[in-house]
PDB file of C-alpha atoms in Angstrom:
ATOM      1  CA  MET K   1       3.144 -41.836  59.663  1.00  0.00           C
ATOM      2  CA  THR K   2       4.877 -40.538  56.470  1.00  0.00           C
ATOM      3  CA  MET K   3       2.366 -39.918  53.545  1.00  0.00           C
ATOM      4  CA  PRO K   4       3.714 -40.864  50.093  1.00  0.00           C
ATOM      5  CA  PRO K   5       4.215 -38.769  47.430  1.00  0.00           C
ATOM      6  CA  SER K   6       1.374 -37.319  45.096  1.00  0.00           C
ATOM      7  CA  PRO K   7       1.416 -38.649  41.838  1.00  0.00           C
ATOM      8  CA  GLN K   8       2.896 -36.876  39.324  1.00  0.00           C
ATOM      9  CA  PRO K   9       1.102 -35.978  35.683  1.00  0.00           C
ATOM     10  CA  ALA K  10       3.249 -38.842  33.687  1.00  0.00           C
ATOM     11  CA  GLU K  11       2.360 -41.636  36.639  1.00  0.00           C
ATOM     12  CA  GLN K  12      -0.826 -40.275  35.756  1.00  0.00           C
ATOM     13  CA  GLY K  13      -0.739 -41.242  31.922  1.00  0.00           C
ATOM     14  CA  VAL K  14      -0.993 -37.166  30.971  1.00  0.00           C
ATOM     15  CA  ALA K  15       3.275 -37.111  29.820  1.00  0.00           C
ATOM     16  CA  ALA K  16       4.162 -33.349  29.257  1.00  0.00           C
ATOM     17  CA  ARG K  17       4.399 -33.028  25.569  1.00  0.00           C
ATOM     18  CA  PRO K  18       6.262 -30.289  23.756  1.00  0.00           C
ATOM     19  CA  PRO K  19       3.940 -27.159  21.947  1.00  0.00           C
ATOM     20  CA  LEU K  20       2.846 -29.153  17.939  1.00  0.00           C
ATOM     21  CA  PRO K  21       4.590 -27.621  15.219  1.00  0.00           C
ATOM     22  CA  PRO K  22       2.342 -25.619  12.196  1.00  0.00           C
ATOM     23  CA  LEU K  23       0.738 -27.827  10.384  1.00  0.00           C
ATOM     24  CA  PRO K  24       1.822 -27.915   6.466  1.00  0.00           C
ATOM     25  CA  SER K  25       0.496 -24.998   4.009  1.00  0.00           C
ATOM     26  CA  LEU K  26      -2.750 -25.470   2.207  1.00  0.00           C
ATOM     27  CA  HIS K  27      -1.139 -23.515  -0.507  1.00  0.00           C
ATOM     28  CA  GLY K  28       1.907 -25.716  -1.310  1.00  0.00           C
ATOM     29  CA  PRO K  29       5.458 -25.840   0.765  1.00  0.00           C
ATOM     30  CA  ALA K  30       5.993 -22.706   3.375  1.00  0.00           C
ATOM     31  CA  SER K  31       8.810 -21.678   4.608  1.00  0.00           C
ATOM     32  CA  LEU K  32       9.702 -18.899   7.394  1.00  0.00           C
ATOM     33  CA  ARG K  33      12.107 -16.272   5.965  1.00  0.00           C
ATOM     34  CA  SER K  34      13.029 -12.998   7.886  1.00  0.00           C
ATOM     35  CA  PRO K  35      11.234 -10.448   6.180  1.00  0.00           C
ATOM     36  CA  VAL K  36      13.246  -7.921   7.899  1.00  0.00           C
ATOM     37  CA  ALA K  37      15.760  -6.597   5.084  1.00  0.00           C
ATOM     38  CA  LEU K  38      12.697  -7.216   2.422  1.00  0.00           C
ATOM     39  CA  GLY K  39      10.821  -4.830   4.219  1.00  0.00           C
ATOM     40  CA  TRP K  40      13.423  -1.936   4.934  1.00  0.00           C
ATOM     41  CA  ILE K  41      14.042  -1.783   0.881  1.00  0.00           C
ATOM     42  CA  THR K  42      10.095  -1.662   0.586  1.00  0.00           C
ATOM     43  CA  ALA K  43      10.010   0.865   2.841  1.00  0.00           C
ATOM     44  CA  ALA K  44      12.981   2.772   1.454  1.00  0.00           C
ATOM     45  CA  VAL K  45      11.444   2.522  -1.827  1.00  0.00           C
ATOM     46  CA  LEU K  46       7.523   3.709  -1.193  1.00  0.00           C
ATOM     47  CA  GLY K  47       9.972   6.770   0.296  1.00  0.00           C
ATOM     48  CA  LEU K  48      11.182   7.461  -3.415  1.00  0.00           C
ATOM     49  CA  VAL K  49       7.184   7.255  -4.648  1.00  0.00           C
ATOM     50  CA  ILE K  50       6.677   9.902  -1.972  1.00  0.00           C
ATOM     51  CA  ALA K  51       9.260  12.192  -3.597  1.00  0.00           C
ATOM     52  CA  ALA K  52       8.273  11.387  -6.528  1.00  0.00           C
ATOM     53  CA  ASP K  53       5.002  12.281  -5.846  1.00  0.00           C
ATOM     54  CA  LEU K  54       6.155  15.777  -4.101  1.00  0.00           C
ATOM     55  CA  PHE K  55       7.175  16.666  -7.439  1.00  0.00           C
ATOM     56  CA  GLY K  56       4.439  15.935  -9.327  1.00  0.00           C
ATOM     57  CA  VAL K  57       2.291  18.235  -6.851  1.00  0.00           C
ATOM     58  CA  TRP K  58       4.803  21.108  -7.493  1.00  0.00           C
ATOM     59  CA  ALA K  59       4.451  20.473 -10.991  1.00  0.00           C
ATOM     60  CA  ASP K  60       0.255  20.209 -10.606  1.00  0.00           C
ATOM     61  CA  TYR K  61       0.748  23.334  -9.273  1.00  0.00           C
ATOM     62  CA  LYS K  62       2.954  24.887 -11.714  1.00  0.00           C
ATOM     63  CA  LEU K  63      -0.115  24.060 -13.959  1.00  0.00           C
ATOM     64  CA  TYR K  64      -2.506  25.547 -12.071  1.00  0.00           C
ATOM     65  CA  ASP K  65      -1.266  28.666 -11.313  1.00  0.00           C
ATOM     66  CA  VAL K  66      -0.608  29.448 -14.723  1.00  0.00           C
ATOM     67  CA  ALA K  67      -4.414  27.681 -16.260  1.00  0.00           C
ATOM     68  CA  SER K  68      -5.953  30.284 -13.056  1.00  0.00           C
ATOM     69  CA  THR K  69      -3.558  33.426 -14.866  1.00  0.00           C
ATOM     70  CA  VAL K  70      -4.571  32.578 -18.009  1.00  0.00           C
ATOM     71  CA  VAL K  71      -8.209  32.419 -16.883  1.00  0.00           C
ATOM     72  CA  GLY K  72      -7.819  35.789 -15.245  1.00  0.00           C
ATOM     73  CA  ALA K  73      -6.703  37.480 -18.395  1.00  0.00           C
ATOM     74  CA  LEU K  74      -9.189  36.249 -20.466  1.00  0.00           C
ATOM     75  CA  ALA K  75     -11.111  37.760 -18.091  1.00  0.00           C
ATOM     76  CA  ASP K  76      -9.808  41.190 -18.283  1.00  0.00           C
ATOM     77  CA  GLY K  77      -9.605  40.981 -22.007  1.00  0.00           C
ATOM     78  CA  LEU K  78      -5.617  40.993 -21.607  1.00  0.00           C
ATOM     79  CA  ALA K  79      -5.376  44.344 -20.995  1.00  0.00           C
ATOM     80  CA  GLY K  80      -4.433  46.958 -17.738  1.00  0.00           C
ATOM     81  CA  GLY K  81      -0.974  45.764 -17.175  1.00  0.00           C
ATOM     82  CA  GLY K  82      -1.443  41.897 -17.424  1.00  0.00           C
ATOM     83  CA  GLU K  83       1.199  39.377 -18.212  1.00  0.00           C
ATOM     84  CA  SER K  84       1.774  39.673 -21.649  1.00  0.00           C
ATOM     85  CA  LEU K  85       0.079  36.703 -24.029  1.00  0.00           C
ATOM     86  CA  ALA K  86       3.741  35.608 -24.807  1.00  0.00           C
ATOM     87  CA  SER K  87       4.478  35.964 -21.525  1.00  0.00           C
ATOM     88  CA  LEU K  88       1.140  33.304 -20.955  1.00  0.00           C
ATOM     89  CA  VAL K  89       1.916  31.096 -23.461  1.00  0.00           C
ATOM     90  CA  ARG K  90       5.686  30.579 -22.644  1.00  0.00           C
ATOM     91  CA  ARG K  91       4.897  29.993 -19.193  1.00  0.00           C
ATOM     92  CA  ALA K  92       1.977  26.989 -20.185  1.00  0.00           C
ATOM     93  CA  ASN K  93       4.701  25.244 -22.286  1.00  0.00           C
ATOM     94  CA  GLU K  94       7.055  25.160 -19.615  1.00  0.00           C
ATOM     95  CA  ALA K  95       3.847  24.121 -17.108  1.00  0.00           C
ATOM     96  CA  ASP K  96       2.620  21.141 -19.760  1.00  0.00           C
ATOM     97  CA  SER K  97       6.013  20.026 -20.130  1.00  0.00           C
ATOM     98  CA  LEU K  98       7.104  19.518 -16.616  1.00  0.00           C
ATOM     99  CA  SER K  99       3.411  18.201 -15.265  1.00  0.00           C
ATOM    100  CA  LEU K 100       4.878  15.542 -18.702  1.00  0.00           C
ATOM    101  CA  ALA K 101       8.131  14.937 -16.870  1.00  0.00           C
ATOM    102  CA  ALA K 102       6.634  14.106 -13.522  1.00  0.00           C
ATOM    103  CA  ALA K 103       4.468  12.018 -14.983  1.00  0.00           C
ATOM    104  CA  ARG K 104       7.334  10.226 -15.887  1.00  0.00           C
ATOM    105  CA  VAL K 105       8.985  10.145 -12.938  1.00  0.00           C
ATOM    106  CA  GLN K 106       5.779   9.397 -10.828  1.00  0.00           C
ATOM    107  CA  SER K 107       4.883   6.037 -13.196  1.00  0.00           C
ATOM    108  CA  THR K 108       8.655   4.908 -13.369  1.00  0.00           C
ATOM    109  CA  ALA K 109       8.175   5.149  -9.594  1.00  0.00           C
ATOM    110  CA  LEU K 110       5.014   3.673  -8.936  1.00  0.00           C
ATOM    111  CA  LEU K 111       6.434   0.664 -10.956  1.00  0.00           C
ATOM    112  CA  VAL K 112       9.391  -0.159  -9.094  1.00  0.00           C
ATOM    113  CA  GLY K 113       7.498   0.556  -5.943  1.00  0.00           C
ATOM    114  CA  GLY K 114       5.071  -1.942  -6.723  1.00  0.00           C
ATOM    115  CA  VAL K 115       7.105  -4.822  -8.272  1.00  0.00           C
ATOM    116  CA  VAL K 116       9.351  -4.322  -4.776  1.00  0.00           C
ATOM    117  CA  PHE K 117       5.820  -3.996  -2.625  1.00  0.00           C
ATOM    118  CA  LEU K 118       4.622  -7.379  -4.488  1.00  0.00           C
ATOM    119  CA  ILE K 119       7.899  -9.357  -3.379  1.00  0.00           C
ATOM    120  CA  TRP K 120       7.329  -8.336   0.331  1.00  0.00           C
ATOM    121  CA  PHE K 121       3.785  -8.664  -0.185  1.00  0.00           C
ATOM    122  CA  ARG K 122       4.367 -12.759  -1.645  1.00  0.00           C
ATOM    123  CA  ARG K 123       7.082 -13.557   1.375  1.00  0.00           C
ATOM    124  CA  VAL K 124       4.911 -12.139   4.400  1.00  0.00           C
ATOM    125  CA  ARG K 125       2.353 -14.254   3.539  1.00  0.00           C
ATOM    126  CA  ILE K 126       4.289 -17.225   2.920  1.00  0.00           C
ATOM    127  CA  ASN K 127       5.339 -16.404   6.168  1.00  0.00           C
ATOM    128  CA  ALA K 128       1.854 -16.299   7.817  1.00  0.00           C
ATOM    129  CA  GLU K 129       1.293 -19.464   6.269  1.00  0.00           C
ATOM    130  CA  VAL K 130       3.856 -21.213   8.321  1.00  0.00           C
ATOM    131  CA  PHE K 131       2.036 -19.079  11.593  1.00  0.00           C
ATOM    132  CA  PHE K 132      -1.150 -20.195  10.831  1.00  0.00           C
ATOM    133  CA  PRO K 133      -1.515 -22.632   7.604  1.00  0.00           C
ATOM    134  CA  ALA K 134      -5.576 -22.844   7.808  1.00  0.00           C
ATOM    135  CA  GLY K 135      -6.176 -18.961   7.745  1.00  0.00           C
ATOM    136  CA  HIS K 136      -5.638 -17.943   4.493  1.00  0.00           C
ATOM    137  CA  ALA K 137      -8.575 -18.151   1.892  1.00  0.00           C
ATOM    138  CA  TRP K 138      -7.002 -17.591  -1.427  1.00  0.00           C
ATOM    139  CA  SER K 139      -4.587 -19.226  -3.218  1.00  0.00           C
ATOM    140  CA  ARG K 140      -0.483 -17.162  -3.926  1.00  0.00           C
ATOM    141  CA  ALA K 141      -1.976 -16.828  -7.125  1.00  0.00           C
ATOM    142  CA  TRP K 142      -4.416 -14.131  -5.602  1.00  0.00           C
ATOM    143  CA  VAL K 143      -1.434 -12.786  -3.430  1.00  0.00           C
ATOM    144  CA  VAL K 144       0.227 -10.654  -7.078  1.00  0.00           C
ATOM    145  CA  GLY K 145      -3.133 -11.727  -9.354  1.00  0.00           C
ATOM    146  CA  GLY K 146      -5.342  -9.836  -7.262  1.00  0.00           C
ATOM    147  CA  TRP K 147      -3.881  -6.347  -7.758  1.00  0.00           C
ATOM    148  CA  PHE K 148      -4.479  -6.518 -11.676  1.00  0.00           C
ATOM    149  CA  VAL K 149      -8.037  -8.439 -11.843  1.00  0.00           C
ATOM    150  CA  PRO K 150     -10.415  -5.940 -12.623  1.00  0.00           C
ATOM    151  CA  ILE K 151     -13.027  -4.765  -9.972  1.00  0.00           C
ATOM    152  CA  VAL K 152     -12.283  -7.704  -8.193  1.00  0.00           C
ATOM    153  CA  ASN K 153      -8.906  -5.667  -7.344  1.00  0.00           C
ATOM    154  CA  LEU K 154     -10.756  -3.512  -5.495  1.00  0.00           C
ATOM    155  CA  TRP K 155     -11.082  -5.288  -2.471  1.00  0.00           C
ATOM    156  CA  ARG K 156      -9.193  -8.832  -2.757  1.00  0.00           C
ATOM    157  CA  PRO K 157      -5.877  -7.598  -1.813  1.00  0.00           C
ATOM    158  CA  ARG K 158      -6.760  -6.038   1.179  1.00  0.00           C
ATOM    159  CA  GLN K 159      -8.954  -9.400   2.042  1.00  0.00           C
ATOM    160  CA  ILE K 160      -5.142 -11.163   1.833  1.00  0.00           C
ATOM    161  CA  MET K 161      -3.434  -8.275   4.052  1.00  0.00           C
ATOM    162  CA  GLY K 162      -6.232  -8.783   6.698  1.00  0.00           C
ATOM    163  CA  GLU K 163      -5.477 -12.702   6.385  1.00  0.00           C
ATOM    164  CA  ILE K 164      -1.531 -12.034   7.051  1.00  0.00           C
ATOM    165  CA  TRP K 165      -1.852  -9.172   9.682  1.00  0.00           C
ATOM    166  CA  ASP K 166      -4.312 -11.605  11.674  1.00  0.00           C
ATOM    167  CA  ALA K 167      -2.304 -14.928  11.189  1.00  0.00           C
ATOM    168  CA  SER K 168       0.572 -11.938  12.209  1.00  0.00           C
ATOM    169  CA  ARG K 169      -0.120 -11.205  15.187  1.00  0.00           C
ATOM    170  CA  PRO K 170       0.826 -11.877  18.631  1.00  0.00           C
ATOM    171  CA  ALA K 171      -0.894 -15.152  20.227  1.00  0.00           C
ATOM    172  CA  GLY K 172      -4.246 -14.031  22.680  1.00  0.00           C
ATOM    173  CA  THR K 173      -4.151 -10.977  21.326  1.00  0.00           C
ATOM    174  CA  ARG K 174      -7.096  -9.685  19.396  1.00  0.00           C
ATOM    175  CA  SER K 175      -7.759  -8.540  15.614  1.00  0.00           C
ATOM    176  CA  ARG K 176      -7.150  -5.412  14.950  1.00  0.00           C
ATOM    177  CA  LEU K 177      -7.601  -4.488  11.472  1.00  0.00           C
ATOM    178  CA  GLY K 178      -7.575  -0.826  11.879  1.00  0.00           C
ATOM    179  CA  LEU K 179      -4.554   0.740  10.158  1.00  0.00           C
ATOM    180  CA  VAL K 180      -4.815  -2.117   7.189  1.00  0.00           C
ATOM    181  CA  ASN K 181      -8.266  -0.866   6.671  1.00  0.00           C
ATOM    182  CA  LEU K 182      -7.093   3.086   7.004  1.00  0.00           C
ATOM    183  CA  TRP K 183      -4.043   2.060   4.174  1.00  0.00           C
ATOM    184  CA  TRP K 184      -6.474   0.906   1.729  1.00  0.00           C
ATOM    185  CA  ALA K 185      -9.198   3.503   1.917  1.00  0.00           C
ATOM    186  CA  LEU K 186      -6.750   5.838   1.089  1.00  0.00           C
ATOM    187  CA  TRP K 187      -5.090   3.791  -1.718  1.00  0.00           C
ATOM    188  CA  ILE K 188      -8.339   3.276  -3.146  1.00  0.00           C
ATOM    189  CA  THR K 189      -9.509   6.601  -3.014  1.00  0.00           C
ATOM    190  CA  GLY K 190      -5.959   8.186  -4.221  1.00  0.00           C
ATOM    191  CA  LEU K 191      -6.500   5.398  -7.638  1.00  0.00           C
ATOM    192  CA  VAL K 192      -9.700   7.087  -7.686  1.00  0.00           C
ATOM    193  CA  ALA K 193      -8.729  10.724  -8.498  1.00  0.00           C
ATOM    194  CA  GLY K 194      -5.980   9.935 -10.243  1.00  0.00           C
ATOM    195  CA  ARG K 195      -8.329   8.436 -13.031  1.00  0.00           C
ATOM    196  CA  LEU K 196     -10.687  10.950 -12.486  1.00  0.00           C
ATOM    197  CA  TYR K 197      -8.007  13.411 -12.947  1.00  0.00           C
ATOM    198  CA  ALA K 198      -6.785  11.437 -16.206  1.00  0.00           C
ATOM    199  CA  ALA K 199     -10.264  11.823 -17.936  1.00  0.00           C
ATOM    200  CA  LEU K 200     -10.262  15.222 -17.220  1.00  0.00           C
ATOM    201  CA  TYR K 201      -6.801  16.502 -18.650  1.00  0.00           C
ATOM    202  CA  ARG K 202      -6.971  14.102 -21.679  1.00  0.00           C
ATOM    203  CA  HIS K 203     -10.791  15.975 -22.429  1.00  0.00           C
ATOM    204  CA  ALA K 204      -9.834  19.675 -21.048  1.00  0.00           C
ATOM    205  CA  GLU K 205     -10.243  22.416 -24.025  1.00  0.00           C
ATOM    206  CA  THR K 206     -10.468  25.627 -22.430  1.00  0.00           C
ATOM    207  CA  ALA K 207      -7.972  26.934 -19.832  1.00  0.00           C
ATOM    208  CA  GLN K 208     -10.405  26.999 -16.908  1.00  0.00           C
ATOM    209  CA  GLU K 209     -10.891  23.257 -17.587  1.00  0.00           C
ATOM    210  CA  ILE K 210      -6.918  22.448 -17.207  1.00  0.00           C
ATOM    211  CA  ARG K 211      -6.786  24.588 -14.492  1.00  0.00           C
ATOM    212  CA  ASP K 212      -9.669  21.823 -13.068  1.00  0.00           C
ATOM    213  CA  ALA K 213      -7.858  19.173 -13.945  1.00  0.00           C
ATOM    214  CA  ALA K 214      -4.957  20.167 -12.439  1.00  0.00           C
ATOM    215  CA  LEU K 215      -6.567  20.767  -8.953  1.00  0.00           C
ATOM    216  CA  GLN K 216      -7.791  17.130  -9.053  1.00  0.00           C
ATOM    217  CA  ALA K 217      -4.033  15.973  -9.999  1.00  0.00           C
ATOM    218  CA  LEU K 218      -2.968  18.721  -7.076  1.00  0.00           C
ATOM    219  CA  ILE K 219      -5.663  16.557  -4.578  1.00  0.00           C
ATOM    220  CA  GLY K 220      -4.994  13.262  -6.565  1.00  0.00           C
ATOM    221  CA  ASP K 221      -1.118  13.422  -5.748  1.00  0.00           C
ATOM    222  CA  SER K 222      -1.969  14.700  -2.331  1.00  0.00           C
ATOM    223  CA  LEU K 223      -3.475  10.896  -1.226  1.00  0.00           C
ATOM    224  CA  ASP K 224      -1.193   9.208  -2.912  1.00  0.00           C
ATOM    225  CA  ILE K 225       1.557  10.631  -0.592  1.00  0.00           C
ATOM    226  CA  VAL K 226      -0.429  10.217   2.715  1.00  0.00           C
ATOM    227  CA  ALA K 227      -1.363   6.531   1.085  1.00  0.00           C
ATOM    228  CA  ALA K 228       2.446   6.091   0.669  1.00  0.00           C
ATOM    229  CA  VAL K 229       3.116   7.392   4.094  1.00  0.00           C
ATOM    230  CA  SER K 230       0.356   4.386   5.537  1.00  0.00           C
ATOM    231  CA  ALA K 231       1.788   1.567   3.065  1.00  0.00           C
ATOM    232  CA  ILE K 232       5.276   2.199   4.740  1.00  0.00           C
ATOM    233  CA  VAL K 233       3.559   2.676   8.269  1.00  0.00           C
ATOM    234  CA  VAL K 234       1.806  -0.565   7.501  1.00  0.00           C
ATOM    235  CA  VAL K 235       4.853  -2.911   5.749  1.00  0.00           C
ATOM    236  CA  LEU K 236       6.999  -2.215   8.787  1.00  0.00           C
ATOM    237  CA  GLU K 237       4.624  -2.831  11.413  1.00  0.00           C
ATOM    238  CA  LEU K 238       3.334  -6.581   9.906  1.00  0.00           C
ATOM    239  CA  THR K 239       7.597  -6.952   9.001  1.00  0.00           C
ATOM    240  CA  ARG K 240       7.910  -6.175  13.464  1.00  0.00           C
ATOM    241  CA  MET K 241       4.804  -8.124  14.217  1.00  0.00           C
ATOM    242  CA  GLN K 242       6.259 -11.376  11.546  1.00  0.00           C
ATOM    243  CA  THR K 243       9.467 -10.926  13.686  1.00  0.00           C
ATOM    244  CA  ARG K 244       8.543 -10.970  17.045  1.00  0.00           C
ATOM    245  CA  LYS K 245       6.489 -13.844  16.245  1.00  0.00           C
ATOM    246  CA  ALA K 246       8.573 -15.956  14.922  1.00  0.00           C
ATOM    247  CA  GLN K 247      10.782 -15.063  17.649  1.00  0.00           C
ATOM    248  CA  GLU K 248       8.584 -16.911  20.462  1.00  0.00           C
ATOM    249  CA  GLY K 249       8.323 -19.626  18.345  1.00  0.00           C
ATOM    250  CA  PRO K 250       5.934 -22.531  17.175  1.00  0.00           C
ATOM    251  CA  ALA K 251       3.835 -22.551  20.528  1.00  0.00           C
ATOM    252  CA  ALA K 252       2.621 -18.927  19.127  1.00  0.00           C
ATOM    253  CA  SER K 253       1.562 -19.973  16.375  1.00  0.00           C
ATOM    254  CA  GLY K 254      -2.223 -20.942  15.686  1.00  0.00           C
ATOM    255  CA  GLY K 255      -3.384 -17.219  14.623  1.00  0.00           C
TER     256      GLY K 255
END
């Protein structure tokens, strides 16, 4: 006797359904766009920031070197075959001019880099809303504004980046924010070091104080370079994650 075939899921009232699309964004219309070109542009501009900081490091060293020479000359009473006073004055003026030029180059590079980074940051945030609409506690206004509100800017951009990162990670994987935390720690440390240098240099009156300020600037600019490198890594990695997430389709959405 032939047995009847087993009922299929559709015959049991459980029809196969395609994956549901992402829910509408809670923060306004959200469209998915490739972040690849913008990500590479952002990385390139951050490379220019690194180049400007390297120029700053060189200027810092020059200022530190001449200030150290002046401190040593004053300790020796400008005697005994040391560098002449006229030569020291000339070197000091050159170092001061170089430091001023470096500051201008760094400020310009940081401004351009900041604008491009924020454009990329907003784009990946909107993409993340498509991937995981319910995973974002802060409105889009905070994506840019959070960088400029005093005190709040010490943590709000990091929170938003963490939400974007989690929404963009591959489906079924654990949240891993070590790279984001490293980038943010370096950024904040470099920011504090830069503010400290500015305060020291503004109030410096003696060669010793100028030397201390130059050393602080050297440390701060070096930290800025490391922070910019980590920012490039974050930008390229998040861009890669979002590209892969988009290629996987709606089934990969949901955080």
